[in-house]
């Protein structure tokens, strides 16, 4: 069953480089105001008080940047928010490439559409589709070279984290790369200050699920200090056959 609440597509021929012109919806004030408003009303899905910074976006797209121009690429972005990673992804795509964006919160629709318009994806020949809905109920074909996730895993239940990691891993082509991030020491800090034992147990279980997933796959962690808050970007390589499911939660 398809999940999109709204799907928006751009396809066309390449005619030039990415536009540098500003867009009113993409001003720093407008994007921060939108993000903070969604943080206050939809904390579970938003997960941070401010959008990610340029340094984190550059690291999250580093594996994609190395593959630029080698072949036609298919990229999936999950949890796009205000499109900070979207902008970085589009810098590395060209004619014949495709980008699917999955965002659960339709409030981000105007700013994401503005990102694609500013990047002139139609003229550059990049096929872009925005799916507004839950990644867990969307059923795309497993044919992505790169998946870049902004999902706030530490906000979710251990079972949901296991499901998401298994799902995203299964959508990669053999040898593809899943990139996601966490804020540095977030589970450790939360566990130290949270008095609710149920919440502490949830955080420990999430950590166990993530650690097991990383243990079973080739991965690389890169700290990004120039972000608010400081973050750890993680790149996970799909096995040449198929990524195994994350370990079950006990």
PDB file of C-alpha atoms in Angstrom:
ATOM      1  CA  UNK A   1       0.000   0.000   0.000  1.00  0.00           C
ATOM      2  CA  UNK A   2       1.419   3.390  -0.953  1.00  0.00           C
ATOM      3  CA  UNK A   3       1.904   5.969   1.766  1.00  0.00           C
ATOM      4  CA  UNK A   4       2.240   9.377   0.083  1.00  0.00           C
ATOM      5  CA  UNK A   5      -0.073  12.115   1.284  1.00  0.00           C
ATOM      6  CA  UNK A   6       1.241  14.304  -1.506  1.00  0.00           C
ATOM      7  CA  UNK A   7       3.614  13.541  -4.348  1.00  0.00           C
ATOM      8  CA  UNK A   8       5.392  16.249  -6.316  1.00  0.00           C
ATOM      9  CA  UNK A   9       7.568  15.455  -9.329  1.00  0.00           C
ATOM     10  CA  UNK A  10      10.051  17.337 -11.459  1.00  0.00           C
ATOM     11  CA  UNK A  11      11.624  15.856 -14.587  1.00  0.00           C
ATOM     12  CA  UNK A  12      13.323  17.539 -17.495  1.00  0.00           C
ATOM     13  CA  UNK A  13      16.524  18.167 -19.407  1.00  0.00           C
ATOM     14  CA  UNK A  14      19.771  19.524 -18.010  1.00  0.00           C
ATOM     15  CA  UNK A  15      20.556  23.092 -19.043  1.00  0.00           C
ATOM     16  CA  UNK A  16      22.772  24.612 -16.358  1.00  0.00           C
ATOM     17  CA  UNK A  17      24.181  24.750 -12.855  1.00  0.00           C
ATOM     18  CA  UNK A  18      22.305  25.112  -9.612  1.00  0.00           C
ATOM     19  CA  UNK A  19      20.711  28.503  -9.092  1.00  0.00           C
ATOM     20  CA  UNK A  20      22.231  30.787  -6.473  1.00  0.00           C
ATOM     21  CA  UNK A  21      19.258  33.115  -6.325  1.00  0.00           C
ATOM     22  CA  UNK A  22      17.464  33.356  -2.993  1.00  0.00           C
ATOM     23  CA  UNK A  23      13.925  32.197  -2.346  1.00  0.00           C
ATOM     24  CA  UNK A  24      11.686  33.875   0.269  1.00  0.00           C
ATOM     25  CA  UNK A  25      10.607  30.535   1.787  1.00  0.00           C
ATOM     26  CA  UNK A  26      14.267  29.574   2.258  1.00  0.00           C
ATOM     27  CA  UNK A  27      15.459  32.543   4.306  1.00  0.00           C
ATOM     28  CA  UNK A  28      17.270  31.583   7.517  1.00  0.00           C
ATOM     29  CA  UNK A  29      14.538  33.185   9.612  1.00  0.00           C
ATOM     30  CA  UNK A  30      11.693  31.417   7.817  1.00  0.00           C
ATOM     31  CA  UNK A  31      13.284  27.967   7.926  1.00  0.00           C
ATOM     32  CA  UNK A  32      14.247  28.247  11.607  1.00  0.00           C
ATOM     33  CA  UNK A  33      10.827  29.555  12.529  1.00  0.00           C
ATOM     34  CA  UNK A  34       9.132  26.691  10.677  1.00  0.00           C
ATOM     35  CA  UNK A  35      11.440  24.076  12.170  1.00  0.00           C
ATOM     36  CA  UNK A  36      11.095  25.388  15.724  1.00  0.00           C
ATOM     37  CA  UNK A  37       7.313  25.520  15.375  1.00  0.00           C
ATOM     38  CA  UNK A  38       7.244  21.877  14.310  1.00  0.00           C
ATOM     39  CA  UNK A  39       9.647  20.979  17.126  1.00  0.00           C
ATOM     40  CA  UNK A  40       7.188  22.405  19.640  1.00  0.00           C
ATOM     41  CA  UNK A  41       4.112  20.708  18.202  1.00  0.00           C
ATOM     42  CA  UNK A  42       5.613  17.498  16.771  1.00  0.00           C
ATOM     43  CA  UNK A  43       8.682  16.794  18.918  1.00  0.00           C
ATOM     44  CA  UNK A  44       8.650  13.025  18.347  1.00  0.00           C
ATOM     45  CA  UNK A  45       8.944  13.376  14.574  1.00  0.00           C
ATOM     46  CA  UNK A  46      11.089  16.542  14.494  1.00  0.00           C
ATOM     47  CA  UNK A  47      13.568  15.621  17.205  1.00  0.00           C
ATOM     48  CA  UNK A  48      15.671  18.812  17.355  1.00  0.00           C
ATOM     49  CA  UNK A  49      15.239  22.457  18.210  1.00  0.00           C
ATOM     50  CA  UNK A  50      17.050  23.686  15.062  1.00  0.00           C
ATOM     51  CA  UNK A  51      17.817  22.365  11.563  1.00  0.00           C
ATOM     52  CA  UNK A  52      21.142  20.660  10.919  1.00  0.00           C
ATOM     53  CA  UNK A  53      24.040  22.824   9.807  1.00  0.00           C
ATOM     54  CA  UNK A  54      26.077  22.903   6.626  1.00  0.00           C
ATOM     55  CA  UNK A  55      29.014  20.968   8.097  1.00  0.00           C
ATOM     56  CA  UNK A  56      26.784  18.025   9.009  1.00  0.00           C
ATOM     57  CA  UNK A  57      25.050  18.171   5.619  1.00  0.00           C
ATOM     58  CA  UNK A  58      28.439  18.021   3.889  1.00  0.00           C
ATOM     59  CA  UNK A  59      29.493  14.952   5.869  1.00  0.00           C
ATOM     60  CA  UNK A  60      26.147  13.205   5.410  1.00  0.00           C
ATOM     61  CA  UNK A  61      26.553  13.505   1.640  1.00  0.00           C
ATOM     62  CA  UNK A  62      30.290  12.725   1.512  1.00  0.00           C
ATOM     63  CA  UNK A  63      29.875   9.159   0.136  1.00  0.00           C
ATOM     64  CA  UNK A  64      27.462  10.482  -2.494  1.00  0.00           C
ATOM     65  CA  UNK A  65      29.937  13.187  -3.496  1.00  0.00           C
ATOM     66  CA  UNK A  66      32.591  10.542  -4.220  1.00  0.00           C
ATOM     67  CA  UNK A  67      30.238   8.712  -6.607  1.00  0.00           C
ATOM     68  CA  UNK A  68      29.216  11.824  -8.499  1.00  0.00           C
ATOM     69  CA  UNK A  69      29.302  11.380 -12.263  1.00  0.00           C
ATOM     70  CA  UNK A  70      30.271   7.691 -12.188  1.00  0.00           C
ATOM     71  CA  UNK A  71      26.808   6.461 -13.216  1.00  0.00           C
ATOM     72  CA  UNK A  72      23.150   7.356 -12.871  1.00  0.00           C
ATOM     73  CA  UNK A  73      22.361   7.392  -9.161  1.00  0.00           C
ATOM     74  CA  UNK A  74      19.161   6.834  -7.241  1.00  0.00           C
ATOM     75  CA  UNK A  75      19.019   8.509  -3.835  1.00  0.00           C
ATOM     76  CA  UNK A  76      16.454   8.348  -1.034  1.00  0.00           C
ATOM     77  CA  UNK A  77      16.221  11.002   1.672  1.00  0.00           C
ATOM     78  CA  UNK A  78      14.133  10.188   4.742  1.00  0.00           C
ATOM     79  CA  UNK A  79      13.064  12.821   7.261  1.00  0.00           C
ATOM     80  CA  UNK A  80      13.956  15.812   5.107  1.00  0.00           C
ATOM     81  CA  UNK A  81      12.498  18.522   7.359  1.00  0.00           C
ATOM     82  CA  UNK A  82      13.410  21.944   5.980  1.00  0.00           C
ATOM     83  CA  UNK A  83      15.681  20.413   3.347  1.00  0.00           C
ATOM     84  CA  UNK A  84      19.184  21.163   4.629  1.00  0.00           C
ATOM     85  CA  UNK A  85      20.368  17.727   3.505  1.00  0.00           C
ATOM     86  CA  UNK A  86      18.206  17.998   0.376  1.00  0.00           C
ATOM     87  CA  UNK A  87      20.168  21.042  -0.747  1.00  0.00           C
ATOM     88  CA  UNK A  88      23.479  19.237  -0.183  1.00  0.00           C
ATOM     89  CA  UNK A  89      22.262  16.109  -1.996  1.00  0.00           C
ATOM     90  CA  UNK A  90      21.187  18.100  -5.049  1.00  0.00           C
ATOM     91  CA  UNK A  91      24.655  19.623  -5.363  1.00  0.00           C
ATOM     92  CA  UNK A  92      25.957  16.154  -6.193  1.00  0.00           C
ATOM     93  CA  UNK A  93      23.253  15.041  -8.628  1.00  0.00           C
ATOM     94  CA  UNK A  94      23.018  15.616 -12.347  1.00  0.00           C
ATOM     95  CA  UNK A  95      21.165  14.607 -15.478  1.00  0.00           C
ATOM     96  CA  UNK A  96      19.807  11.069 -15.234  1.00  0.00           C
ATOM     97  CA  UNK A  97      19.969  10.894 -11.437  1.00  0.00           C
ATOM     98  CA  UNK A  98      16.895  10.649  -9.223  1.00  0.00           C
ATOM     99  CA  UNK A  99      15.979  11.742  -5.705  1.00  0.00           C
ATOM    100  CA  UNK A 100      13.046  10.428  -3.685  1.00  0.00           C
ATOM    101  CA  UNK A 101      12.212  12.389  -0.538  1.00  0.00           C
ATOM    102  CA  UNK A 102      10.043  10.904   2.216  1.00  0.00           C
ATOM    103  CA  UNK A 103       8.812  13.322   4.904  1.00  0.00           C
ATOM    104  CA  UNK A 104       6.053  12.494   7.362  1.00  0.00           C
ATOM    105  CA  UNK A 105       5.147  16.111   8.174  1.00  0.00           C
ATOM    106  CA  UNK A 106       3.286  17.923   5.343  1.00  0.00           C
ATOM    107  CA  UNK A 107       4.013  21.272   7.025  1.00  0.00           C
ATOM    108  CA  UNK A 108       7.442  21.099   5.378  1.00  0.00           C
ATOM    109  CA  UNK A 109       5.946  20.829   1.874  1.00  0.00           C
ATOM    110  CA  UNK A 110       6.365  24.503   0.838  1.00  0.00           C
ATOM    111  CA  UNK A 111      10.008  24.725   1.874  1.00  0.00           C
ATOM    112  CA  UNK A 112      10.926  21.385   0.282  1.00  0.00           C
ATOM    113  CA  UNK A 113       9.274  22.372  -2.980  1.00  0.00           C
ATOM    114  CA  UNK A 114      11.159  25.659  -2.818  1.00  0.00           C
ATOM    115  CA  UNK A 115      14.429  23.742  -2.398  1.00  0.00           C
ATOM    116  CA  UNK A 116      13.782  21.821  -5.603  1.00  0.00           C
ATOM    117  CA  UNK A 117      12.771  24.947  -7.488  1.00  0.00           C
ATOM    118  CA  UNK A 118      15.871  26.818  -6.337  1.00  0.00           C
ATOM    119  CA  UNK A 119      18.082  23.911  -7.396  1.00  0.00           C
ATOM    120  CA  UNK A 120      16.507  23.984 -10.895  1.00  0.00           C
ATOM    121  CA  UNK A 121      16.112  20.220 -10.888  1.00  0.00           C
ATOM    122  CA  UNK A 122      13.797  20.274 -13.897  1.00  0.00           C
ATOM    123  CA  UNK A 123      16.336  22.063 -16.060  1.00  0.00           C
ATOM    124  CA  UNK A 124      19.187  19.895 -14.778  1.00  0.00           C
ATOM    125  CA  UNK A 125      17.424  16.642 -15.659  1.00  0.00           C
ATOM    126  CA  UNK A 126      17.103  15.316 -12.100  1.00  0.00           C
ATOM    127  CA  UNK A 127      13.944  13.303 -11.407  1.00  0.00           C
ATOM    128  CA  UNK A 128      12.633  14.328  -7.979  1.00  0.00           C
ATOM    129  CA  UNK A 129       9.612  13.026  -6.088  1.00  0.00           C
ATOM    130  CA  UNK A 130       8.399  14.065  -2.640  1.00  0.00           C
ATOM    131  CA  UNK A 131       6.342  11.530  -0.701  1.00  0.00           C
ATOM    132  CA  UNK A 132       4.532  12.924   2.332  1.00  0.00           C
ATOM    133  CA  UNK A 133       3.888   9.986   4.625  1.00  0.00           C
ATOM    134  CA  UNK A 134       5.438   7.356   6.875  1.00  0.00           C
ATOM    135  CA  UNK A 135       8.498   5.567   5.496  1.00  0.00           C
ATOM    136  CA  UNK A 136       7.327   2.403   7.277  1.00  0.00           C
ATOM    137  CA  UNK A 137       4.138   2.244   5.210  1.00  0.00           C
ATOM    138  CA  UNK A 138       5.690   3.267   1.900  1.00  0.00           C
ATOM    139  CA  UNK A 139       6.805   0.386  -0.302  1.00  0.00           C
ATOM    140  CA  UNK A 140       9.415   1.557  -2.812  1.00  0.00           C
ATOM    141  CA  UNK A 141      11.519  -0.914  -4.756  1.00  0.00           C
ATOM    142  CA  UNK A 142      14.870  -1.779  -3.121  1.00  0.00           C
ATOM    143  CA  UNK A 143      17.044  -0.025  -5.669  1.00  0.00           C
ATOM    144  CA  UNK A 144      18.737   2.932  -3.959  1.00  0.00           C
ATOM    145  CA  UNK A 145      22.457   3.627  -4.197  1.00  0.00           C
ATOM    146  CA  UNK A 146      22.379   6.022  -1.260  1.00  0.00           C
ATOM    147  CA  UNK A 147      19.955   6.600   1.595  1.00  0.00           C
ATOM    148  CA  UNK A 148      20.370   9.705   3.743  1.00  0.00           C
ATOM    149  CA  UNK A 149      18.277   9.772   6.896  1.00  0.00           C
ATOM    150  CA  UNK A 150      17.480  12.673   9.183  1.00  0.00           C
ATOM    151  CA  UNK A 151      15.125  10.613  11.359  1.00  0.00           C
ATOM    152  CA  UNK A 152      15.517  11.236  15.125  1.00  0.00           C
ATOM    153  CA  UNK A 153      16.084   7.596  16.078  1.00  0.00           C
ATOM    154  CA  UNK A 154      16.654   8.398  19.741  1.00  0.00           C
ATOM    155  CA  UNK A 155      13.072   9.669  20.003  1.00  0.00           C
ATOM    156  CA  UNK A 156      11.571   6.361  18.891  1.00  0.00           C
ATOM    157  CA  UNK A 157      10.809   3.054  20.558  1.00  0.00           C
ATOM    158  CA  UNK A 158      13.454   0.314  20.250  1.00  0.00           C
ATOM    159  CA  UNK A 159      11.096  -1.753  18.104  1.00  0.00           C
ATOM    160  CA  UNK A 160      10.562   1.148  15.707  1.00  0.00           C
ATOM    161  CA  UNK A 161      14.304   1.844  15.495  1.00  0.00           C
ATOM    162  CA  UNK A 162      14.940  -1.814  14.642  1.00  0.00           C
ATOM    163  CA  UNK A 163      12.199  -1.696  12.028  1.00  0.00           C
ATOM    164  CA  UNK A 164      13.524   1.498  10.439  1.00  0.00           C
ATOM    165  CA  UNK A 165      17.128   0.278  10.263  1.00  0.00           C
ATOM    166  CA  UNK A 166      16.020  -3.026   8.775  1.00  0.00           C
ATOM    167  CA  UNK A 167      13.763  -1.263   6.275  1.00  0.00           C
ATOM    168  CA  UNK A 168      16.339   1.284   5.130  1.00  0.00           C
ATOM    169  CA  UNK A 169      19.052  -1.333   4.885  1.00  0.00           C
ATOM    170  CA  UNK A 170      16.778  -3.505   2.768  1.00  0.00           C
ATOM    171  CA  UNK A 171      16.106  -0.663   0.331  1.00  0.00           C
ATOM    172  CA  UNK A 172      19.776  -0.364  -0.623  1.00  0.00           C
ATOM    173  CA  UNK A 173      21.334  -1.938  -3.654  1.00  0.00           C
ATOM    174  CA  UNK A 174      24.260  -4.260  -2.855  1.00  0.00           C
ATOM    175  CA  UNK A 175      27.193  -2.074  -1.850  1.00  0.00           C
ATOM    176  CA  UNK A 176      24.951   0.963  -1.284  1.00  0.00           C
ATOM    177  CA  UNK A 177      25.421   3.356   1.624  1.00  0.00           C
ATOM    178  CA  UNK A 178      23.034   4.344   4.413  1.00  0.00           C
ATOM    179  CA  UNK A 179      24.000   7.598   6.144  1.00  0.00           C
ATOM    180  CA  UNK A 180      22.332   8.798   9.338  1.00  0.00           C
ATOM    181  CA  UNK A 181      23.335  10.845  12.357  1.00  0.00           C
ATOM    182  CA  UNK A 182      22.897  11.132  16.089  1.00  0.00           C
ATOM    183  CA  UNK A 183      23.713  13.962  18.435  1.00  0.00           C
ATOM    184  CA  UNK A 184      26.909  13.251  20.345  1.00  0.00           C
ATOM    185  CA  UNK A 185      26.391  11.490  23.679  1.00  0.00           C
ATOM    186  CA  UNK A 186      22.639  12.119  23.501  1.00  0.00           C
ATOM    187  CA  UNK A 187      21.627   8.794  25.015  1.00  0.00           C
ATOM    188  CA  UNK A 188      24.265   9.022  27.725  1.00  0.00           C
ATOM    189  CA  UNK A 189      23.299  12.575  28.660  1.00  0.00           C
ATOM    190  CA  UNK A 190      19.576  11.852  28.640  1.00  0.00           C
ATOM    191  CA  UNK A 191      20.039   8.721  30.740  1.00  0.00           C
ATOM    192  CA  UNK A 192      22.013  10.710  33.308  1.00  0.00           C
ATOM    193  CA  UNK A 193      19.347  13.376  33.751  1.00  0.00           C
ATOM    194  CA  UNK A 194      16.087  11.540  33.128  1.00  0.00           C
ATOM    195  CA  UNK A 195      14.517  10.298  36.346  1.00  0.00           C
ATOM    196  CA  UNK A 196      11.940   8.082  34.682  1.00  0.00           C
ATOM    197  CA  UNK A 197      13.298   4.520  34.690  1.00  0.00           C
ATOM    198  CA  UNK A 198      11.056   3.563  31.767  1.00  0.00           C
ATOM    199  CA  UNK A 199      12.650   6.299  29.656  1.00  0.00           C
ATOM    200  CA  UNK A 200      16.156   5.271  30.717  1.00  0.00           C
ATOM    201  CA  UNK A 201      15.365   1.683  29.777  1.00  0.00           C
ATOM    202  CA  UNK A 202      14.070   2.841  26.381  1.00  0.00           C
ATOM    203  CA  UNK A 203      17.276   4.754  25.703  1.00  0.00           C
ATOM    204  CA  UNK A 204      19.429   1.771  26.663  1.00  0.00           C
ATOM    205  CA  UNK A 205      17.390  -0.494  24.399  1.00  0.00           C
ATOM    206  CA  UNK A 206      17.668   1.942  21.478  1.00  0.00           C
ATOM    207  CA  UNK A 207      21.425   2.015  22.010  1.00  0.00           C
ATOM    208  CA  UNK A 208      21.548  -1.788  21.953  1.00  0.00           C
ATOM    209  CA  UNK A 209      19.586  -1.956  18.693  1.00  0.00           C
ATOM    210  CA  UNK A 210      21.842   0.607  17.014  1.00  0.00           C
ATOM    211  CA  UNK A 211      25.037  -1.007  18.342  1.00  0.00           C
ATOM    212  CA  UNK A 212      23.943  -4.427  17.079  1.00  0.00           C
ATOM    213  CA  UNK A 213      23.115  -3.029  13.652  1.00  0.00           C
ATOM    214  CA  UNK A 214      26.521  -1.345  13.410  1.00  0.00           C
ATOM    215  CA  UNK A 215      28.332  -4.419  14.710  1.00  0.00           C
ATOM    216  CA  UNK A 216      26.898  -6.513  11.889  1.00  0.00           C
ATOM    217  CA  UNK A 217      27.880  -4.146   9.093  1.00  0.00           C
ATOM    218  CA  UNK A 218      30.852  -2.208   7.825  1.00  0.00           C
ATOM    219  CA  UNK A 219      30.437   1.360   9.022  1.00  0.00           C
ATOM    220  CA  UNK A 220      32.310   4.584   9.599  1.00  0.00           C
ATOM    221  CA  UNK A 221      31.593   7.247  12.221  1.00  0.00           C
ATOM    222  CA  UNK A 222      32.606  10.880  11.723  1.00  0.00           C
ATOM    223  CA  UNK A 223      32.133  13.455  14.517  1.00  0.00           C
ATOM    224  CA  UNK A 224      30.865  16.853  13.372  1.00  0.00           C
ATOM    225  CA  UNK A 225      31.638  19.439  16.035  1.00  0.00           C
ATOM    226  CA  UNK A 226      30.491  22.365  13.894  1.00  0.00           C
ATOM    227  CA  UNK A 227      26.820  21.566  14.320  1.00  0.00           C
ATOM    228  CA  UNK A 228      24.230  22.551  16.913  1.00  0.00           C
ATOM    229  CA  UNK A 229      24.199  20.302  18.816  1.00  0.00           C
ATOM    230  CA  UNK A 230      27.454  18.526  17.853  1.00  0.00           C
ATOM    231  CA  UNK A 231      26.677  15.325  15.975  1.00  0.00           C
ATOM    232  CA  UNK A 232      28.073  11.988  14.850  1.00  0.00           C
ATOM    233  CA  UNK A 233      27.474  11.070  11.219  1.00  0.00           C
ATOM    234  CA  UNK A 234      27.443   7.342  10.512  1.00  0.00           C
ATOM    235  CA  UNK A 235      27.854   5.691   7.121  1.00  0.00           C
ATOM    236  CA  UNK A 236      26.798   2.042   6.846  1.00  0.00           C
ATOM    237  CA  UNK A 237      27.619  -0.066   3.784  1.00  0.00           C
ATOM    238  CA  UNK A 238      25.125  -2.647   2.539  1.00  0.00           C
ATOM    239  CA  UNK A 239      26.447  -6.136   2.179  1.00  0.00           C
ATOM    240  CA  UNK A 240      26.991  -7.383  -1.337  1.00  0.00           C
ATOM    241  CA  UNK A 241      23.968  -9.625  -0.878  1.00  0.00           C
ATOM    242  CA  UNK A 242      21.452  -7.874   1.364  1.00  0.00           C
ATOM    243  CA  UNK A 243      21.652  -6.173   4.760  1.00  0.00           C
ATOM    244  CA  UNK A 244      20.360  -8.403   7.541  1.00  0.00           C
ATOM    245  CA  UNK A 245      17.587  -7.231   9.805  1.00  0.00           C
ATOM    246  CA  UNK A 246      18.518  -5.426  12.996  1.00  0.00           C
ATOM    247  CA  UNK A 247      18.565  -7.636  16.061  1.00  0.00           C
ATOM    248  CA  UNK A 248      15.229  -8.170  17.813  1.00  0.00           C
ATOM    249  CA  UNK A 249      14.578  -6.226  20.986  1.00  0.00           C
ATOM    250  CA  UNK A 250      14.343  -8.298  24.149  1.00  0.00           C
TER     251      UNK A 250
END
